[in-house]
């Protein structure tokens, strides 16, 4: 069966029946759906209930003025395309209609070619607006929460601060260990702000030698120093009206800090070797993995700059403090990295996921992502098992969590010794029963394509009991 293509709708507001028929036949011949009404009241009702490509409306109508109706239509939908139709002796009204937001006007008698040209133009602009909305939506999907994944309380607090801080121009200071996602948060702040259409410029202050950092930030004039063979714009200039992200600002030279402070205070600066005063309208977001208060005591960071930056403060939690988010992060990185590496969709076993969830992750989210990439690159199977994980993760988990799960539900001699060495004399029995039950339920759920009703029926238990056991045993579908 051929899928029906949805037709664009056009509204014609005209009390002349002959002209109504002209519009209807002409536009329907081009594949448009046409609604006909005689007055502004009906037009307002239909526009509030439908989405129209455009509206053709006579400026003189019974019961209401076309200008009044135009204003009311634009309040309902500010982007609505309204074309005013007018006789020669009412051109002044047509000009007034354009001032009030009309898209264009047609003089009577109506020329069909003009109608078709206006409809084509409106259609092209509607397509462009649709593409822009898609682009903006993709940006938000990518940067709003994008790679900032998590349901934990700490990460939800970060989302709340982003939502409140993004629409403002206030400076933001982000603190967090390496790999916690400081730049992702900075991008989320930018891409959800009114500055989204302007540049986001990131500078890693720790990666640039201090003698070059000033030039990198403020630019230089030709001949300002040896090697300055041409004028160079700095990051402040490139980030004009956008956002400048100063990463690892705690490593910034104390002399450059003074110049950053001046920009924040006076909104102006000079290129190196230049006399022209340049204005700055870039929003500043800074980030560090250091304790800046300690750096102030050690005279490595300016106290006044700290207070200028610390208008809105965000502390990003390390991954070890939000371990409940690890399964979601793993699922996300499996999809993302699998697509980038063209390795196809892969799953992770509960045993491997348990090891990842119990690891300490000193490198935080970045380390977790790189681990997933390594597993995808080295594993030829559709599922990642513990043996595919880096050895140091398996070893550290054994040290902190005790023996790994028993193969086939029964412990090896070494695992038996480890279990018997525990103070809890029931540990051996409980461990074997728990792991056997977990393997049985996991295997059956896979066979039933995760249909819990079917799996519960096979096990001879009800679905609520199955769900409880899944929660107790940490069985989740990835």
PDB file of C-alpha atoms in Angstrom, residues 52-179:
ATOM      1  CA  UNK A  52      -0.610  26.371   7.683  1.00  0.00           C
ATOM      2  CA  UNK A  53       2.177  26.973   5.214  1.00  0.00           C
ATOM      3  CA  UNK A  54       0.738  30.441   4.634  1.00  0.00           C
ATOM      4  CA  UNK A  55      -2.394  32.609   4.700  1.00  0.00           C
ATOM      5  CA  UNK A  56      -3.797  34.779   1.895  1.00  0.00           C
ATOM      6  CA  UNK A  57      -6.080  37.430   3.416  1.00  0.00           C
ATOM      7  CA  UNK A  58      -8.087  40.342   2.037  1.00  0.00           C
ATOM      8  CA  UNK A  59      -7.362  43.547   3.918  1.00  0.00           C
ATOM      9  CA  UNK A  60     -11.042  44.542   3.836  1.00  0.00           C
ATOM     10  CA  UNK A  61     -13.408  41.962   5.316  1.00  0.00           C
ATOM     11  CA  UNK A  62     -16.887  41.928   6.834  1.00  0.00           C
ATOM     12  CA  UNK A  63     -17.071  42.287  10.629  1.00  0.00           C
ATOM     13  CA  UNK A  64     -13.323  42.784  11.220  1.00  0.00           C
ATOM     14  CA  UNK A  65     -10.354  44.691   9.800  1.00  0.00           C
ATOM     15  CA  UNK A  66      -7.635  42.752   8.010  1.00  0.00           C
ATOM     16  CA  UNK A  67      -5.002  44.705   9.961  1.00  0.00           C
ATOM     17  CA  UNK A  68      -6.550  43.742  13.302  1.00  0.00           C
ATOM     18  CA  UNK A  69      -6.820  40.111  12.213  1.00  0.00           C
ATOM     19  CA  UNK A  70      -3.196  40.181  11.029  1.00  0.00           C
ATOM     20  CA  UNK A  71      -1.984  41.271  14.471  1.00  0.00           C
ATOM     21  CA  UNK A  72      -4.048  38.570  16.177  1.00  0.00           C
ATOM     22  CA  UNK A  73      -2.779  35.898  13.761  1.00  0.00           C
ATOM     23  CA  UNK A  74       0.839  36.875  14.459  1.00  0.00           C
ATOM     24  CA  UNK A  75       0.188  36.579  18.200  1.00  0.00           C
ATOM     25  CA  UNK A  76      -1.053  33.016  17.702  1.00  0.00           C
ATOM     26  CA  UNK A  77       1.922  32.105  15.485  1.00  0.00           C
ATOM     27  CA  UNK A  78       4.683  34.745  15.111  1.00  0.00           C
ATOM     28  CA  UNK A  79       6.283  32.793  12.239  1.00  0.00           C
ATOM     29  CA  UNK A  80       3.039  32.508  10.235  1.00  0.00           C
ATOM     30  CA  UNK A  81       3.373  33.728   6.633  1.00  0.00           C
ATOM     31  CA  UNK A  82       0.496  36.130   5.882  1.00  0.00           C
ATOM     32  CA  UNK A  83       0.037  37.678   2.427  1.00  0.00           C
ATOM     33  CA  UNK A  84      -2.328  40.640   2.279  1.00  0.00           C
ATOM     34  CA  UNK A  85      -4.553  41.179  -0.775  1.00  0.00           C
ATOM     35  CA  UNK A  86      -5.554  44.728  -1.583  1.00  0.00           C
ATOM     36  CA  UNK A  87      -7.194  46.864  -4.267  1.00  0.00           C
ATOM     37  CA  UNK A  88      -5.219  49.702  -5.859  1.00  0.00           C
ATOM     38  CA  UNK A  89      -6.948  52.359  -3.750  1.00  0.00           C
ATOM     39  CA  UNK A  90      -5.870  50.804  -0.437  1.00  0.00           C
ATOM     40  CA  UNK A  91      -2.089  50.688  -0.946  1.00  0.00           C
ATOM     41  CA  UNK A  92      -1.532  52.752   2.195  1.00  0.00           C
ATOM     42  CA  UNK A  93      -3.159  49.966   4.199  1.00  0.00           C
ATOM     43  CA  UNK A  94      -0.939  47.416   2.464  1.00  0.00           C
ATOM     44  CA  UNK A  95       2.168  49.325   3.528  1.00  0.00           C
ATOM     45  CA  UNK A  96       0.829  49.459   7.088  1.00  0.00           C
ATOM     46  CA  UNK A  97       0.209  45.706   6.942  1.00  0.00           C
ATOM     47  CA  UNK A  98       3.845  45.105   5.932  1.00  0.00           C
ATOM     48  CA  UNK A  99       4.943  47.211   8.890  1.00  0.00           C
ATOM     49  CA  UNK A 100       2.825  45.038  11.196  1.00  0.00           C
ATOM     50  CA  UNK A 101       4.381  41.796   9.998  1.00  0.00           C
ATOM     51  CA  UNK A 102       2.748  40.821   6.696  1.00  0.00           C
ATOM     52  CA  UNK A 103       5.008  38.671   4.515  1.00  0.00           C
ATOM     53  CA  UNK A 104       3.988  40.367   1.244  1.00  0.00           C
ATOM     54  CA  UNK A 105       0.965  41.798  -0.523  1.00  0.00           C
ATOM     55  CA  UNK A 106      -0.930  41.145  -3.751  1.00  0.00           C
ATOM     56  CA  UNK A 107      -2.767  43.797  -5.724  1.00  0.00           C
ATOM     57  CA  UNK A 108      -6.156  42.967  -7.200  1.00  0.00           C
ATOM     58  CA  UNK A 109      -6.904  41.716  -9.783  1.00  0.00           C
ATOM     59  CA  UNK A 110      -4.868  38.684  -8.720  1.00  0.00           C
ATOM     60  CA  UNK A 111      -2.166  37.256 -11.006  1.00  0.00           C
ATOM     61  CA  UNK A 112      -1.895  33.451 -10.635  1.00  0.00           C
ATOM     62  CA  UNK A 113       1.840  33.511 -11.413  1.00  0.00           C
ATOM     63  CA  UNK A 114       2.374  35.856  -8.468  1.00  0.00           C
ATOM     64  CA  UNK A 115       0.471  33.441  -6.219  1.00  0.00           C
ATOM     65  CA  UNK A 116       2.616  30.503  -7.332  1.00  0.00           C
ATOM     66  CA  UNK A 117       5.851  32.479  -6.833  1.00  0.00           C
ATOM     67  CA  UNK A 118       4.824  33.522  -3.319  1.00  0.00           C
ATOM     68  CA  UNK A 119       3.837  29.965  -2.395  1.00  0.00           C
ATOM     69  CA  UNK A 120       7.131  28.592  -3.723  1.00  0.00           C
ATOM     70  CA  UNK A 121       9.116  31.217  -1.816  1.00  0.00           C
ATOM     71  CA  UNK A 122       7.198  30.564   1.399  1.00  0.00           C
ATOM     72  CA  UNK A 123       7.729  26.818   0.960  1.00  0.00           C
ATOM     73  CA  UNK A 124      11.481  27.232   0.486  1.00  0.00           C
ATOM     74  CA  UNK A 125      11.728  29.422   3.576  1.00  0.00           C
ATOM     75  CA  UNK A 126       9.647  26.937   5.580  1.00  0.00           C
ATOM     76  CA  UNK A 127      12.074  24.176   4.536  1.00  0.00           C
ATOM     77  CA  UNK A 128      14.979  26.347   5.667  1.00  0.00           C
ATOM     78  CA  UNK A 129      13.310  27.045   9.013  1.00  0.00           C
ATOM     79  CA  UNK A 130      12.700  23.328   9.422  1.00  0.00           C
ATOM     80  CA  UNK A 131      16.361  22.571   8.739  1.00  0.00           C
ATOM     81  CA  UNK A 132      17.411  25.231  11.235  1.00  0.00           C
ATOM     82  CA  UNK A 133      15.099  23.753  13.879  1.00  0.00           C
ATOM     83  CA  UNK A 134      16.566  20.317  13.163  1.00  0.00           C
ATOM     84  CA  UNK A 135      20.084  21.747  13.422  1.00  0.00           C
ATOM     85  CA  UNK A 136      19.295  23.461  16.727  1.00  0.00           C
ATOM     86  CA  UNK A 137      17.663  20.264  18.026  1.00  0.00           C
ATOM     87  CA  UNK A 138      20.720  18.224  17.023  1.00  0.00           C
ATOM     88  CA  UNK A 139      22.966  20.719  18.777  1.00  0.00           C
ATOM     89  CA  UNK A 140      20.887  20.429  21.924  1.00  0.00           C
ATOM     90  CA  UNK A 141      20.804  16.639  21.676  1.00  0.00           C
ATOM     91  CA  UNK A 142      24.556  16.650  21.298  1.00  0.00           C
ATOM     92  CA  UNK A 143      25.460  19.226  23.900  1.00  0.00           C
ATOM     93  CA  UNK A 144      22.502  19.774  26.222  1.00  0.00           C
ATOM     94  CA  UNK A 145      22.924  16.538  28.078  1.00  0.00           C
ATOM     95  CA  UNK A 146      24.587  14.723  25.191  1.00  0.00           C
ATOM     96  CA  UNK A 147      27.538  12.989  26.801  1.00  0.00           C
ATOM     97  CA  UNK A 148      26.625  14.224  30.284  1.00  0.00           C
ATOM     98  CA  UNK A 149      24.946  10.958  31.157  1.00  0.00           C
ATOM     99  CA  UNK A 150      23.473  10.019  34.486  1.00  0.00           C
ATOM    100  CA  UNK A 151      20.542   9.766  36.857  1.00  0.00           C
ATOM    101  CA  UNK A 152      22.482  10.051  40.116  1.00  0.00           C
ATOM    102  CA  UNK A 153      21.606  12.818  42.529  1.00  0.00           C
ATOM    103  CA  UNK A 154      24.948  14.568  42.044  1.00  0.00           C
ATOM    104  CA  UNK A 155      24.700  14.695  38.259  1.00  0.00           C
ATOM    105  CA  UNK A 156      21.067  15.812  38.440  1.00  0.00           C
ATOM    106  CA  UNK A 157      22.236  18.776  40.510  1.00  0.00           C
ATOM    107  CA  UNK A 158      24.674  19.631  37.710  1.00  0.00           C
ATOM    108  CA  UNK A 159      21.821  19.545  35.185  1.00  0.00           C
ATOM    109  CA  UNK A 160      19.846  21.981  37.355  1.00  0.00           C
ATOM    110  CA  UNK A 161      22.739  24.445  37.556  1.00  0.00           C
ATOM    111  CA  UNK A 162      23.267  24.248  33.779  1.00  0.00           C
ATOM    112  CA  UNK A 163      19.590  25.018  33.238  1.00  0.00           C
ATOM    113  CA  UNK A 164      19.739  28.092  35.479  1.00  0.00           C
ATOM    114  CA  UNK A 165      23.174  29.381  34.437  1.00  0.00           C
ATOM    115  CA  UNK A 166      23.031  28.855  30.661  1.00  0.00           C
ATOM    116  CA  UNK A 167      20.675  31.768  29.794  1.00  0.00           C
ATOM    117  CA  UNK A 168      22.834  34.261  31.739  1.00  0.00           C
ATOM    118  CA  UNK A 169      26.131  35.981  30.890  1.00  0.00           C
ATOM    119  CA  UNK A 170      27.623  35.298  34.326  1.00  0.00           C
ATOM    120  CA  UNK A 171      31.105  33.810  34.579  1.00  0.00           C
ATOM    121  CA  UNK A 172      31.244  30.170  35.658  1.00  0.00           C
ATOM    122  CA  UNK A 173      33.989  28.292  37.485  1.00  0.00           C
ATOM    123  CA  UNK A 174      33.960  24.504  37.080  1.00  0.00           C
ATOM    124  CA  UNK A 175      36.085  22.296  39.299  1.00  0.00           C
ATOM    125  CA  UNK A 176      36.595  18.587  38.808  1.00  0.00           C
ATOM    126  CA  UNK A 177      39.218  15.906  38.427  1.00  0.00           C
ATOM    127  CA  UNK A 178      40.654  15.187  34.990  1.00  0.00           C
ATOM    128  CA  UNK A 179      38.182  13.282  32.848  1.00  0.00           C
TER     129      UNK A 179
END
